[in-house]
Short mmCIF file of C-alpha atoms and ligand atoms in Angstrom, two decimals:
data_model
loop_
_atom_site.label_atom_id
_atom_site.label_comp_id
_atom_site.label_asym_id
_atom_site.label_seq_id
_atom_site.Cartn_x
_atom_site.Cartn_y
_atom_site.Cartn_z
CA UNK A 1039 64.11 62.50 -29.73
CA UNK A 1040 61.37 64.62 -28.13
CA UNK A 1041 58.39 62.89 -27.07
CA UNK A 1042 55.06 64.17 -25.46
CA UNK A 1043 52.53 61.51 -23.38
CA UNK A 1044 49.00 63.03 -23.05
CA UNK A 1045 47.37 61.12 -20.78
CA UNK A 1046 49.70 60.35 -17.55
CA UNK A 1047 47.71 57.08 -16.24
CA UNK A 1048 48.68 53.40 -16.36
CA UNK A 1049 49.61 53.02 -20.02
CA UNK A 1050 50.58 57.12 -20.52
CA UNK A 1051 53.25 56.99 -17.42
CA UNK A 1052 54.47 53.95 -17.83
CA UNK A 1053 55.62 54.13 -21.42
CA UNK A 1054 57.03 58.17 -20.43
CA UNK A 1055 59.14 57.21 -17.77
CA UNK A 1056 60.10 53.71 -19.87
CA UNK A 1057 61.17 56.02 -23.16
CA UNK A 1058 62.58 58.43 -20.31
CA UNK A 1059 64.51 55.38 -19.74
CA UNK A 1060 66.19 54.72 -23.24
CA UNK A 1061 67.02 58.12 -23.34
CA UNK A 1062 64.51 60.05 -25.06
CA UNK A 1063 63.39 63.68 -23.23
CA UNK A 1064 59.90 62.76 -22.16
CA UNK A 1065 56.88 65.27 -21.29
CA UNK A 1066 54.47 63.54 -19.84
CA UNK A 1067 50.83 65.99 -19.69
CA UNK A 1068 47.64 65.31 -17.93
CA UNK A 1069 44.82 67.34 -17.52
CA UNK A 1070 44.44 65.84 -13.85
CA UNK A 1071 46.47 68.48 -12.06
CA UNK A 1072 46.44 66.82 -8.70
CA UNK A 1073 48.38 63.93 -10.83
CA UNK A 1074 50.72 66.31 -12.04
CA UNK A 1075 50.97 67.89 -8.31
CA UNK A 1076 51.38 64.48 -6.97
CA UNK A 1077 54.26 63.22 -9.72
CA UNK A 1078 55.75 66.46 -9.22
CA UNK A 1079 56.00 65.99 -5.56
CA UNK A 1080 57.30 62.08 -6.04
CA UNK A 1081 54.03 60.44 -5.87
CA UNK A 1082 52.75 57.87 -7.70
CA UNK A 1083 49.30 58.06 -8.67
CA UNK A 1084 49.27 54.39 -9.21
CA UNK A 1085 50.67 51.17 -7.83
CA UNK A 1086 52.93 49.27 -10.47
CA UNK A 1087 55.83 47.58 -8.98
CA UNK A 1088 59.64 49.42 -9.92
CA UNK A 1089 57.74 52.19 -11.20
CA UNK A 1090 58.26 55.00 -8.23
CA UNK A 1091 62.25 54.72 -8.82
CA UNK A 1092 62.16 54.65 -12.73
CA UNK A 1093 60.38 57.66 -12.68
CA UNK A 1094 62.84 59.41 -9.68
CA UNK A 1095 65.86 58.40 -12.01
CA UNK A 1096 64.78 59.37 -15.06
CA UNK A 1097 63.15 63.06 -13.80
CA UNK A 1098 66.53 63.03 -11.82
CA UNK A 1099 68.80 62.80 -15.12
CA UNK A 1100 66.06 65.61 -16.69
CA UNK A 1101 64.55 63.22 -19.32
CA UNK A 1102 61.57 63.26 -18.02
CA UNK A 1103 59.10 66.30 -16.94
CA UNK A 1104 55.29 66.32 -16.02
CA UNK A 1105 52.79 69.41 -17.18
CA UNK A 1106 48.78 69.76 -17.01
CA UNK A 1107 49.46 72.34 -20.29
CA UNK A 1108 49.38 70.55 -23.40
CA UNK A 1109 50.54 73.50 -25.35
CA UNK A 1110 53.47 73.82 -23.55
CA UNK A 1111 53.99 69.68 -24.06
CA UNK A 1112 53.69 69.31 -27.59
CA UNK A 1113 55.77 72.05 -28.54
CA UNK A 1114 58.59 71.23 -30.17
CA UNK A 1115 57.80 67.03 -30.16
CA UNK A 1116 58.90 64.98 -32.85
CA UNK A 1117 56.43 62.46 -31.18
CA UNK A 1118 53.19 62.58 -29.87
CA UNK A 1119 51.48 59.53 -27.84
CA UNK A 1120 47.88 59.81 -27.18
CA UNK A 1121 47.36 57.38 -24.16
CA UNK A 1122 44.25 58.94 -22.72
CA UNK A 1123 41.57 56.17 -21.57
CA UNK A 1124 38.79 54.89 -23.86
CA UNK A 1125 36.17 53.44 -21.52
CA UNK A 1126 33.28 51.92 -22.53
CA UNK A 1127 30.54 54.43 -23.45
CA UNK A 1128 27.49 54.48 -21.27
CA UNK A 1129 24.16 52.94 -22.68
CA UNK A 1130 25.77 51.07 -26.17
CA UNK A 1131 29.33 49.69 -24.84
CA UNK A 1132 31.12 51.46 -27.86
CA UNK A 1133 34.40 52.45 -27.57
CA UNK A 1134 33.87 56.27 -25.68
CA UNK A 1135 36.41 58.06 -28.27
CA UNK A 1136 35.62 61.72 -26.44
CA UNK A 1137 38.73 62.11 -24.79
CA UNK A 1138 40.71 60.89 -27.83
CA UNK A 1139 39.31 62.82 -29.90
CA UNK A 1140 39.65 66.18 -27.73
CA UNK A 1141 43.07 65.54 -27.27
CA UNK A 1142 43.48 65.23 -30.71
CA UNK A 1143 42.23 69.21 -31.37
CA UNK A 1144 44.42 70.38 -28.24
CA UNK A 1145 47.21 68.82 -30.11
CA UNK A 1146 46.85 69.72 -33.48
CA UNK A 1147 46.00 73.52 -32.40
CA UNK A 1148 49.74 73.16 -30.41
CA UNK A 1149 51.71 71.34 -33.24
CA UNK A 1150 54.56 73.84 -33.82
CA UNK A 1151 57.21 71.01 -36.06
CA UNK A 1152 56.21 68.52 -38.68
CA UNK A 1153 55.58 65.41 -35.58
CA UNK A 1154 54.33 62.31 -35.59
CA UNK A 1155 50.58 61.75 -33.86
CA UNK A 1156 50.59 58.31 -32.03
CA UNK A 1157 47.67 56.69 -30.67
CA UNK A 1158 48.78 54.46 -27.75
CA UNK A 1159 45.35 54.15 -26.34
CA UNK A 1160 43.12 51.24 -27.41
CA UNK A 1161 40.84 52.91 -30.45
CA UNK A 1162 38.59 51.24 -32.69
CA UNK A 1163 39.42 50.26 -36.50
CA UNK A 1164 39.11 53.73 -38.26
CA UNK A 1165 40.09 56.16 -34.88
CA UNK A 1166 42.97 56.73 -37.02
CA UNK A 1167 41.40 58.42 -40.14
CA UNK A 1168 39.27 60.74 -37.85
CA UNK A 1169 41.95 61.73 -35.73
CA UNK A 1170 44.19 62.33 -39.31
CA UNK A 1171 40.82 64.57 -39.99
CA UNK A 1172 40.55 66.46 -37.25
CA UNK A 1173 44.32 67.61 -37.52
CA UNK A 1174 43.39 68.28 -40.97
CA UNK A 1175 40.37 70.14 -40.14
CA UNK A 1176 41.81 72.00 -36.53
CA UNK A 1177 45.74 72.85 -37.96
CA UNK A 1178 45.18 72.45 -42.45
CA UNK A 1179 48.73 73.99 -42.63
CA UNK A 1180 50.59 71.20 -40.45
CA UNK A 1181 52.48 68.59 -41.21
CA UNK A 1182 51.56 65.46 -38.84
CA UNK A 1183 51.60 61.71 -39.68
CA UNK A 1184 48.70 59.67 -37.77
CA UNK A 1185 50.60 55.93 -36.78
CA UNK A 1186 48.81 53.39 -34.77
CA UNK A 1187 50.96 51.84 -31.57
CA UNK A 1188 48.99 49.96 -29.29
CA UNK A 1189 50.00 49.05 -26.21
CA UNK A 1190 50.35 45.66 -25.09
CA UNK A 1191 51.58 46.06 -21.51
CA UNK A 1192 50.13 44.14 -18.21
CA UNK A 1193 49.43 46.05 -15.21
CA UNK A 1194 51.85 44.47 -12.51
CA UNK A 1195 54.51 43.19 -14.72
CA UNK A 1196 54.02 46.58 -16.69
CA UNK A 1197 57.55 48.32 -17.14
CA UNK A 1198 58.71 44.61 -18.02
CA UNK A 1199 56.80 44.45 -20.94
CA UNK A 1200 57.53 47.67 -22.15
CA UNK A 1201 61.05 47.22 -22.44
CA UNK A 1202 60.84 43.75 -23.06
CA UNK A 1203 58.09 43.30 -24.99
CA UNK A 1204 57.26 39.82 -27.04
CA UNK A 1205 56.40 42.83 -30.28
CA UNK A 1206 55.61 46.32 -30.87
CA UNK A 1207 52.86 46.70 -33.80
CA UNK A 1208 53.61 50.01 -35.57
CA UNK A 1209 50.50 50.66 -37.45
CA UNK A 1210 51.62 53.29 -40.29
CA UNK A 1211 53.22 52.82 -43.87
CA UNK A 1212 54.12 56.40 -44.60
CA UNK A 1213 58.40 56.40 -44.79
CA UNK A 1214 58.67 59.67 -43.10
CA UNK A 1215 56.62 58.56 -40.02
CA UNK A 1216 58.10 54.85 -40.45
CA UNK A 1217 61.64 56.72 -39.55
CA UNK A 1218 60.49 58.43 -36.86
CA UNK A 1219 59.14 55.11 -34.93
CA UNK A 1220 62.22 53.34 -35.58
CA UNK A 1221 63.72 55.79 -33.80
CA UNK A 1222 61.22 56.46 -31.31
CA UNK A 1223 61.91 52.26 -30.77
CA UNK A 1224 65.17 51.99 -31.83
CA UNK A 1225 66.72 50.99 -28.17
CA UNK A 1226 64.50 48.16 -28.14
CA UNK A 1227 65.45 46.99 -31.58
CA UNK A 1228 68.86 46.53 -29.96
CA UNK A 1229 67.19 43.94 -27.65
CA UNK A 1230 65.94 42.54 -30.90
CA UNK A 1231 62.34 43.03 -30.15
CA UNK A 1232 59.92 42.14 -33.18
CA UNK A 1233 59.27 45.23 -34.57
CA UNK A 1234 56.42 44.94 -36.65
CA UNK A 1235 55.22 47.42 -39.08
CA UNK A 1236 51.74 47.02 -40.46
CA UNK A 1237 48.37 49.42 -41.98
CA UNK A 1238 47.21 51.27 -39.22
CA UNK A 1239 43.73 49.49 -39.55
CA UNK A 1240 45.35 46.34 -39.24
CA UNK A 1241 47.95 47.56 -36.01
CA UNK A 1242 44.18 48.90 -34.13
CA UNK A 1243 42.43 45.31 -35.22
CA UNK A 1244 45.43 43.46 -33.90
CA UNK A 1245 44.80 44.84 -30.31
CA UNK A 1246 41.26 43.93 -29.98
CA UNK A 1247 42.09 40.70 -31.87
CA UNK A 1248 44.79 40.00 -29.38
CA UNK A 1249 42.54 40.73 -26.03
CA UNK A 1250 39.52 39.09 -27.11
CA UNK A 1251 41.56 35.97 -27.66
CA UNK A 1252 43.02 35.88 -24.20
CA UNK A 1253 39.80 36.54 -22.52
CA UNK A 1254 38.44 33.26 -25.09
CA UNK A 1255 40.99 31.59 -23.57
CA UNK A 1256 40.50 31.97 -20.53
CA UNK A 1257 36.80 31.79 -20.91
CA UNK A 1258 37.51 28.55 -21.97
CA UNK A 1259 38.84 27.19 -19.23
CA UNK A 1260 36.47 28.50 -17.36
CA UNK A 1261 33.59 26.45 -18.22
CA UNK A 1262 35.81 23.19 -18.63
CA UNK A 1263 36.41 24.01 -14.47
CA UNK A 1264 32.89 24.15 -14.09
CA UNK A 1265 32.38 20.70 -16.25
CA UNK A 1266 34.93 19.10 -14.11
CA UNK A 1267 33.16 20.37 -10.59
CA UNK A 1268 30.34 17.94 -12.35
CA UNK A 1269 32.49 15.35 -13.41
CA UNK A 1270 35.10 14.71 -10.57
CA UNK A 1271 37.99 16.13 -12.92
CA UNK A 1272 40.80 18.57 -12.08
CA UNK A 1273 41.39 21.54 -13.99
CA UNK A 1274 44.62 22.53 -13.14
CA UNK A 1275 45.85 19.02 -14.39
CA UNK A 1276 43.82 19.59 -17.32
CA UNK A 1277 45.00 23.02 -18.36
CA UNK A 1278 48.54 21.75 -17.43
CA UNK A 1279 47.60 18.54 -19.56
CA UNK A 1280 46.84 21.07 -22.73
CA UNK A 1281 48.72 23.64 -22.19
CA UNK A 1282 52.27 21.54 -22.46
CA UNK A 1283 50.74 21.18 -25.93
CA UNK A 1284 53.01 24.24 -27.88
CA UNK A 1285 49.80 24.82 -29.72
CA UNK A 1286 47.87 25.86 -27.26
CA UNK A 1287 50.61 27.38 -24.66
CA UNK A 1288 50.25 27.50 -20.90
CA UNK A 1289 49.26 31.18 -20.56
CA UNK A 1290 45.79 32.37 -19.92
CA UNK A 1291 44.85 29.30 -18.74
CA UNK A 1292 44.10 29.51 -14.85
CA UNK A 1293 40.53 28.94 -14.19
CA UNK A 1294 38.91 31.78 -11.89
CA UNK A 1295 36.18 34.14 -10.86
CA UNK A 1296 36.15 35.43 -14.35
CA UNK A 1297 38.23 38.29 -15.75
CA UNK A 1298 37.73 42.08 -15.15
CA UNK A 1299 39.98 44.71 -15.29
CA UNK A 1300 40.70 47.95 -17.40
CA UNK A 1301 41.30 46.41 -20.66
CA UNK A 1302 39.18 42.90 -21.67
CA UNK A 1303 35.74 43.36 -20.48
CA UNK A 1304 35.54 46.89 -22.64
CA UNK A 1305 37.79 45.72 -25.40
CA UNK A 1306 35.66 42.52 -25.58
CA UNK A 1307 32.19 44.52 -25.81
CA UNK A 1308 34.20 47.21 -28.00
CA UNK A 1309 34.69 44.35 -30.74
CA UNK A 1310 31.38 43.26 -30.86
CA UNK A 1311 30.17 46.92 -31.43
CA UNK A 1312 32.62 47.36 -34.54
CA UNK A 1313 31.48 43.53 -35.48
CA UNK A 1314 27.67 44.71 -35.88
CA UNK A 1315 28.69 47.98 -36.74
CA UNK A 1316 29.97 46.25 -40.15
CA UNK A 1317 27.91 43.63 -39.97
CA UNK A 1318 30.21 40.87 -39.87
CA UNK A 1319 28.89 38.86 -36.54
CA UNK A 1320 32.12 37.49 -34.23
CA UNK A 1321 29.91 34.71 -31.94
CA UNK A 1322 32.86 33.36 -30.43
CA UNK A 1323 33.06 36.62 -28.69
CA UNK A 1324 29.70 37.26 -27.88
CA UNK A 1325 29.61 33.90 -26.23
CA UNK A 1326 32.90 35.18 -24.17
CA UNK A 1327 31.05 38.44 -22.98
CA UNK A 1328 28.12 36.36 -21.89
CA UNK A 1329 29.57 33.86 -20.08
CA UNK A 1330 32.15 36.03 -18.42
CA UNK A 1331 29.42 38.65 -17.11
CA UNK A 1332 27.30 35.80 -15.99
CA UNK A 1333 30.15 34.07 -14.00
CA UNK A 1334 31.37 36.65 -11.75
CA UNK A 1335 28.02 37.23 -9.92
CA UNK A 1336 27.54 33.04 -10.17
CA UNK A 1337 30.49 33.45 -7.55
CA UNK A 1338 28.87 35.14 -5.37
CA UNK A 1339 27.02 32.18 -5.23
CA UNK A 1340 28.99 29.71 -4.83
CA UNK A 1341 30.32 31.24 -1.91
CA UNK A 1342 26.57 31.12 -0.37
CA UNK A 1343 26.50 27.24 -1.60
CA UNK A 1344 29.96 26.76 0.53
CA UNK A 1345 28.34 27.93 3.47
CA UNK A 1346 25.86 25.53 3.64
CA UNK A 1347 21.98 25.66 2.82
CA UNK A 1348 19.18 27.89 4.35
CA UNK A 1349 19.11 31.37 4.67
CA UNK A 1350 22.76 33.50 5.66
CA UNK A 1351 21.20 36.88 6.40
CA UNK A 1352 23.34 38.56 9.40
CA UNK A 1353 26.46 35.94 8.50
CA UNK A 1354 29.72 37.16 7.30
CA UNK A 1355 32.58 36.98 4.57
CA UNK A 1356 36.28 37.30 4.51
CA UNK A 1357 37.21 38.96 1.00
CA UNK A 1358 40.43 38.67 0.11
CA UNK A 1359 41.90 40.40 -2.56
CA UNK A 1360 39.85 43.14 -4.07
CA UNK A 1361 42.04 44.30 -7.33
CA UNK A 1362 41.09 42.29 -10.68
CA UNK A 1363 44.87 41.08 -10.67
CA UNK A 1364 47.58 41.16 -7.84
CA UNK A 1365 50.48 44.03 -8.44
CA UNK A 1366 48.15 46.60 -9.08
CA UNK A 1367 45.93 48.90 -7.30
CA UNK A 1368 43.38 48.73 -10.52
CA UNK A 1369 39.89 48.22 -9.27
CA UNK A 1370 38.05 48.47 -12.51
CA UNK A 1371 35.34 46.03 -13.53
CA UNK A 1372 36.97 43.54 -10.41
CA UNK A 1373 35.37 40.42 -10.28
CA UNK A 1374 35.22 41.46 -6.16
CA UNK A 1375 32.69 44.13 -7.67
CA UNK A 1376 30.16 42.07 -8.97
CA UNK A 1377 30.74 39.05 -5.88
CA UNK A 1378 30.48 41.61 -3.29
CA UNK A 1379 27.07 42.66 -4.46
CA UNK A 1380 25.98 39.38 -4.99
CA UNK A 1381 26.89 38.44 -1.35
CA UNK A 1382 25.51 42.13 0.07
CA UNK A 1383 22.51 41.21 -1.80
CA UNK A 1384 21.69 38.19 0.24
CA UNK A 1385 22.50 39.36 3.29
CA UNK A 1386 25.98 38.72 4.39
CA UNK A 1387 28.16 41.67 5.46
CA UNK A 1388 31.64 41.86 4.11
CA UNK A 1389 35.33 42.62 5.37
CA UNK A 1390 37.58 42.51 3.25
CA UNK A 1391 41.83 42.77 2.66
CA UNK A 1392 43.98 43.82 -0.29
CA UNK A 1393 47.39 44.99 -0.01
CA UNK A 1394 47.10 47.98 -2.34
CA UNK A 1395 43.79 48.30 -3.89
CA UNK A 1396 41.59 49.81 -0.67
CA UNK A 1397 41.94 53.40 -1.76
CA UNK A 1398 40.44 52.12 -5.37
CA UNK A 1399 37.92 49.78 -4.06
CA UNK A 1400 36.41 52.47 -1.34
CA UNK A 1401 35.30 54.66 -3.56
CA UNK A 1402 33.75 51.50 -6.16
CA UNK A 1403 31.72 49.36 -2.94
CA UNK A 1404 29.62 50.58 0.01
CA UNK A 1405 28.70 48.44 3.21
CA UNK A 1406 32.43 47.18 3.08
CA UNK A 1407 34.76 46.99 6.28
CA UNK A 1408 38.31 47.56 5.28
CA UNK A 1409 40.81 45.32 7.52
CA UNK A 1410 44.21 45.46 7.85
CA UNK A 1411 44.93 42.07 7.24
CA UNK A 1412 44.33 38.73 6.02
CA UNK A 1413 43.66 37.22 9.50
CA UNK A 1414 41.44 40.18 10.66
CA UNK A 1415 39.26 39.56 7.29
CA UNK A 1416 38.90 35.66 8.90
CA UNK A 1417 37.79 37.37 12.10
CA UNK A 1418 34.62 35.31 12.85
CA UNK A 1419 34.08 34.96 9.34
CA UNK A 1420 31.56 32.25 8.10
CA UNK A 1421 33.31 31.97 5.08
CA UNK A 1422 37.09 33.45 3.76
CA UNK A 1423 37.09 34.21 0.09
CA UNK A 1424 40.04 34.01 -2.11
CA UNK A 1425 39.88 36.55 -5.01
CA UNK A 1426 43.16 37.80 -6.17
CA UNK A 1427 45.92 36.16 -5.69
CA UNK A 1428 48.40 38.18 -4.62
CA UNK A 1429 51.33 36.57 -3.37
CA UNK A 1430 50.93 37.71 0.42
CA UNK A 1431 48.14 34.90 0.30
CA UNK A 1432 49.53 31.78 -0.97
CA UNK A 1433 51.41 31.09 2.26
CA UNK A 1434 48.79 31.86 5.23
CA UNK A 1435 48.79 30.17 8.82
CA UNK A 1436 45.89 28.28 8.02
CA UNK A 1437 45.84 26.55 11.54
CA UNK A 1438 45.25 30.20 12.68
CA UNK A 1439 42.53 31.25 10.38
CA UNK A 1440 40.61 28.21 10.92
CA UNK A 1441 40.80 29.35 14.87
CA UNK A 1442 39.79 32.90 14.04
CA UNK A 1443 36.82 31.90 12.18
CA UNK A 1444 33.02 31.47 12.92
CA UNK A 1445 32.81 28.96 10.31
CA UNK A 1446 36.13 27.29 8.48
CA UNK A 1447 35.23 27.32 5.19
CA UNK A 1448 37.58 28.30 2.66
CA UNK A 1449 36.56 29.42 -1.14
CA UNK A 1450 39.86 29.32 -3.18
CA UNK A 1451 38.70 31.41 -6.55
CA UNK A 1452 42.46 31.14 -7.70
CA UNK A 1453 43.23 27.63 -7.46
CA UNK A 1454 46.29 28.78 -5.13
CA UNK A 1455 46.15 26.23 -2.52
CA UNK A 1456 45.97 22.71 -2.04
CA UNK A 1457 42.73 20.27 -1.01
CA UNK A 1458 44.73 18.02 1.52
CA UNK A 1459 46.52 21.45 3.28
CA UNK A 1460 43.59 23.10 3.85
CA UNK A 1461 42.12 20.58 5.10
CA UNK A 1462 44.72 18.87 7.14
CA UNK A 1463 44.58 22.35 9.12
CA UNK A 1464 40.52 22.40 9.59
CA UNK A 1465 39.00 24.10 7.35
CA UNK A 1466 36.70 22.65 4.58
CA UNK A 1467 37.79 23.38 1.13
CA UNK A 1468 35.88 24.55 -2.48
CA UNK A 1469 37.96 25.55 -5.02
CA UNK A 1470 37.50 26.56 -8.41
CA UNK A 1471 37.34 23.19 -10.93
CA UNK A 1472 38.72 20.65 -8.63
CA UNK A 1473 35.74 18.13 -8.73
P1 NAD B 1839 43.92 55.94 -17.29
O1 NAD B 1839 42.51 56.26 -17.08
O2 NAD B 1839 44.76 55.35 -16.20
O3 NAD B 1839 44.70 57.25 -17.80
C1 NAD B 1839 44.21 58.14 -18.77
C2 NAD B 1839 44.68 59.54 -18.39
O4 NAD B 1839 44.40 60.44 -19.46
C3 NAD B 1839 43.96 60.13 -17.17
O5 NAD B 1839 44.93 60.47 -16.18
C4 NAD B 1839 43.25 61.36 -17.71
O6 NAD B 1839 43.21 62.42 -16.76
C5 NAD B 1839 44.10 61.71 -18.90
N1 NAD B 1839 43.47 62.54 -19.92
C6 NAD B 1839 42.26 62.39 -20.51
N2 NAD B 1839 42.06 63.35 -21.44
C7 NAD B 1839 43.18 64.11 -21.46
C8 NAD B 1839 43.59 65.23 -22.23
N3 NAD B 1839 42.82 65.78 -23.19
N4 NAD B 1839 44.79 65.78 -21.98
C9 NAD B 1839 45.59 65.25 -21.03
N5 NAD B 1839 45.27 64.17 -20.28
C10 NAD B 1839 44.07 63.61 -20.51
O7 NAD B 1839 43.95 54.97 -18.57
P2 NAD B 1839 44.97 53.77 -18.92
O8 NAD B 1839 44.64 52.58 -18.13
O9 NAD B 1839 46.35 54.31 -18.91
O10 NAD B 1839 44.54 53.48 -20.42
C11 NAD B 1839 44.82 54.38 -21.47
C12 NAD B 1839 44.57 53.66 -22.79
O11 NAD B 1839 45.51 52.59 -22.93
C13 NAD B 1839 43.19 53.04 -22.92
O12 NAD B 1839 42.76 53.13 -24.25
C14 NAD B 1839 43.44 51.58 -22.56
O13 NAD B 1839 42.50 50.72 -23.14
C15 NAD B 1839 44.81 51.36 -23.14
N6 NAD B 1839 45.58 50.29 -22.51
C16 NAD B 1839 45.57 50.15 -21.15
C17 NAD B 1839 46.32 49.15 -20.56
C18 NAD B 1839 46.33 48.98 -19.06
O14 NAD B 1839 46.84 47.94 -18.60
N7 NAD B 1839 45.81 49.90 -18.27
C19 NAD B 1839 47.09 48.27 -21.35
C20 NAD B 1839 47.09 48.45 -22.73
C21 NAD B 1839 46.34 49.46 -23.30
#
């Protein structure tokens, strides 16, 4: 099976070098020719952990190539992935559908075989019928089937859930194109993945349905921390306490400094635009948007509260952990965005650690100082700031931070360490629930 990627980023590379992997011959194309340069060259343009040596193997074996000419790429696919990004769009928080959309002409103008057009990337109920248009409208004499596939994958754990995913939602119920995806999936079926086939309105609601449901959930638990901060109650016993319950499940549930990253806070605001766009309000996720916005600054002050009342102009923070998850280098919508401002903004100067995400995160915050370490962001620090937990933090020499700092205070966003450890080694503890 020949497949083309356009759009070589998180989801686009991934899922090449991943059907590279089951033995498909995989183009992946990106307009981004320093990418291209860079994957030719053995470089990953992103961090995602296993993903450097899937991709050497699989361009080793020749399955997979990498091109900045589309024309070149789709010729001759039987499948087409569209995995370009769909950020939010400036001034209304709509799904921006520009770059799907111009793919789509590129490709229909370089269809040269009856193929199937896939859209990978996260598109609004309806993407579908325009792009099936615009093929219509750019290339009236091809034959190309329009299928909904979103993508489901987590950055970090990312080539994982590709090949092991809990489903893949096939949004198409044409027989011809049907074929083609079960073969486009078919070594995954021998894992006996759910393979779900559904309308391709349905397969695009199911993604936003899915993502504004985690980020409800863990919205949720999110304001039951803060209720227990008030009440002298523990969250982590409490989402332990409910999520035992099958029901409910023990995912998503980690109270924190809100969540960010590529995929919920634009998916979230994405839903509500299609909700009003069809006048059918969705209030659970408004409240989610709300709240979630509103907390991730409201950690920047809490982190002013730990220090202690009165003014901290000229005082200074330890950041830790920058990315919006650990196992990634992804710096978009952070929750260390909107908590760095919020602590610039009243004064206090920042240095900050993350094992991977500096690159990202220096070109996304001014004022910052970049250290090489966790200790050297404690460095006289009147406060050390726990935002991602990435694993190189859960087992620091506390004893030594608390030496190296101005002030020992300790703001655990992440819930990753204990009250009576911290404390036992000096430093004064505030975590994130734990009343
Ligand atoms: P990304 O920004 O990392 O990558 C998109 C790539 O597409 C860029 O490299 C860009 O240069 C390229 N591109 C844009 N227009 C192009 C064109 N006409 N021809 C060739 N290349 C083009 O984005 P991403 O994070 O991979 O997300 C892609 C889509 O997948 C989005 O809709 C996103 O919501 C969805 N998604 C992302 C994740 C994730 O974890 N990142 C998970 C599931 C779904």
């Amino acid at each position: 099976m020949r497949i083309t990627m356009i759009g070589t980023g998180y989801v686009g590379l991934v899922s090449g070098a991943c059907f590279a992997d089951f033995g498909h011959d995989v183009i992946c194309v990106d307009k981004d020719a320093a990418k291209i340069d860079a994957l030719h060259a053995g470089i990953m343009p992103i961090y995602e952990p296993g993903l450097k040596e899937l991709v050497a193997t699989n361009v080793k074996g020749g399955r997979l190539s990498f091109t900045t000419d589309l024309t070149e790429g789709v010729a001759g696919a039987d499948a087409v992935f569209i995995a370009v990004g769909t950020p939010s769009r400036r001034g209304d928080g709509h799904a921006d559908l520009t770059y799907v959309y111009a793919a789509t002409r590129e490709i229909a103008a370089a269809l040269t075989k009856p193929a199937v057009v896939i859209t990978k990337s996260t598109v609004p109920v309806g993407t579908g019928d325009e792009v099936e248009r615009i093929i219509r409208e750019v290339a009236p004499d091809a034959k190309a089937w329009v299928v909904s596939n979103p993508e489901f994958l987590r950055e970090g754990a990312a080539i994982e859930d590709f090949k092991r995913p809990d489903r893949v939602v096939v949004g198409t119920e044409d027989p011809e194109a049907t074929a083609i995806m079960e073969a486009v999936y078919r070594p995954l079926y021998l894992n006996r993945s759910a393979l779900m086939f559904t309308g391709r309105r349905t397969a695009e609601l199911i993604k936003y349905a899915a993502n504004a449901f985690l980020a409800t959930k863990i919205t949720f638990i999110n304001e039951i921390a803060d209720l227990c901060e008030v009440v002298g109650a523990d969250v982590k016993d409490v989402s332990r306490g409910i999520g035992l319950d099958n029901r409910i499940g023990s995912k998503f549930l980690h109270a924190g400094p809100g969540y960010g990253g590529s995929c919920f806070p634009k998916d979230t605001l994405a839903l509500l635009k299609t909700a009003e766009d069809h006048e059918v309000p969705v209030r659970i996720v408004e409240a989610v948007v709300q709240v979630n916005d509103s907390r991730k600054r409201a950690m920047g002050r809490k982190v002013l509260r730990a220090m202690g009342e009165g003014d901290h102009r000229g005082k200074r923070v330890g950041v830790l952990g920058l990315t919006f998850k650990p196992d990634t280098d992804d710096m978009r919508d952070a929750p260390s965005l909107a908590l760095i401002q919020a602590l610039q903004d009243a004064g206090v100067s920042v240095r900050a650690y993350d094992p991977e995400g500096v690159e990202q995160a220096a070109k996304m915050l001014t004022g910052v100082e970049f250290v090489a370490d966790a200790y050297a962001a404690a460095a006289d620090a009147d406060a050390l700031v726990i935002v991602t937990e990435w694993n190189a933090f859960r087992a620091l020499d506390l004893q030594r931070i608390a030496g190296a700092m101005q002030a020992p205070v300790l703001v655990d966003l992440r819930n990753i360490y204990h009250r009576r450890d911290v404390e036992a080694a000096g430093l004064h503890y505030h975590g994130i629930g734990r009343g």
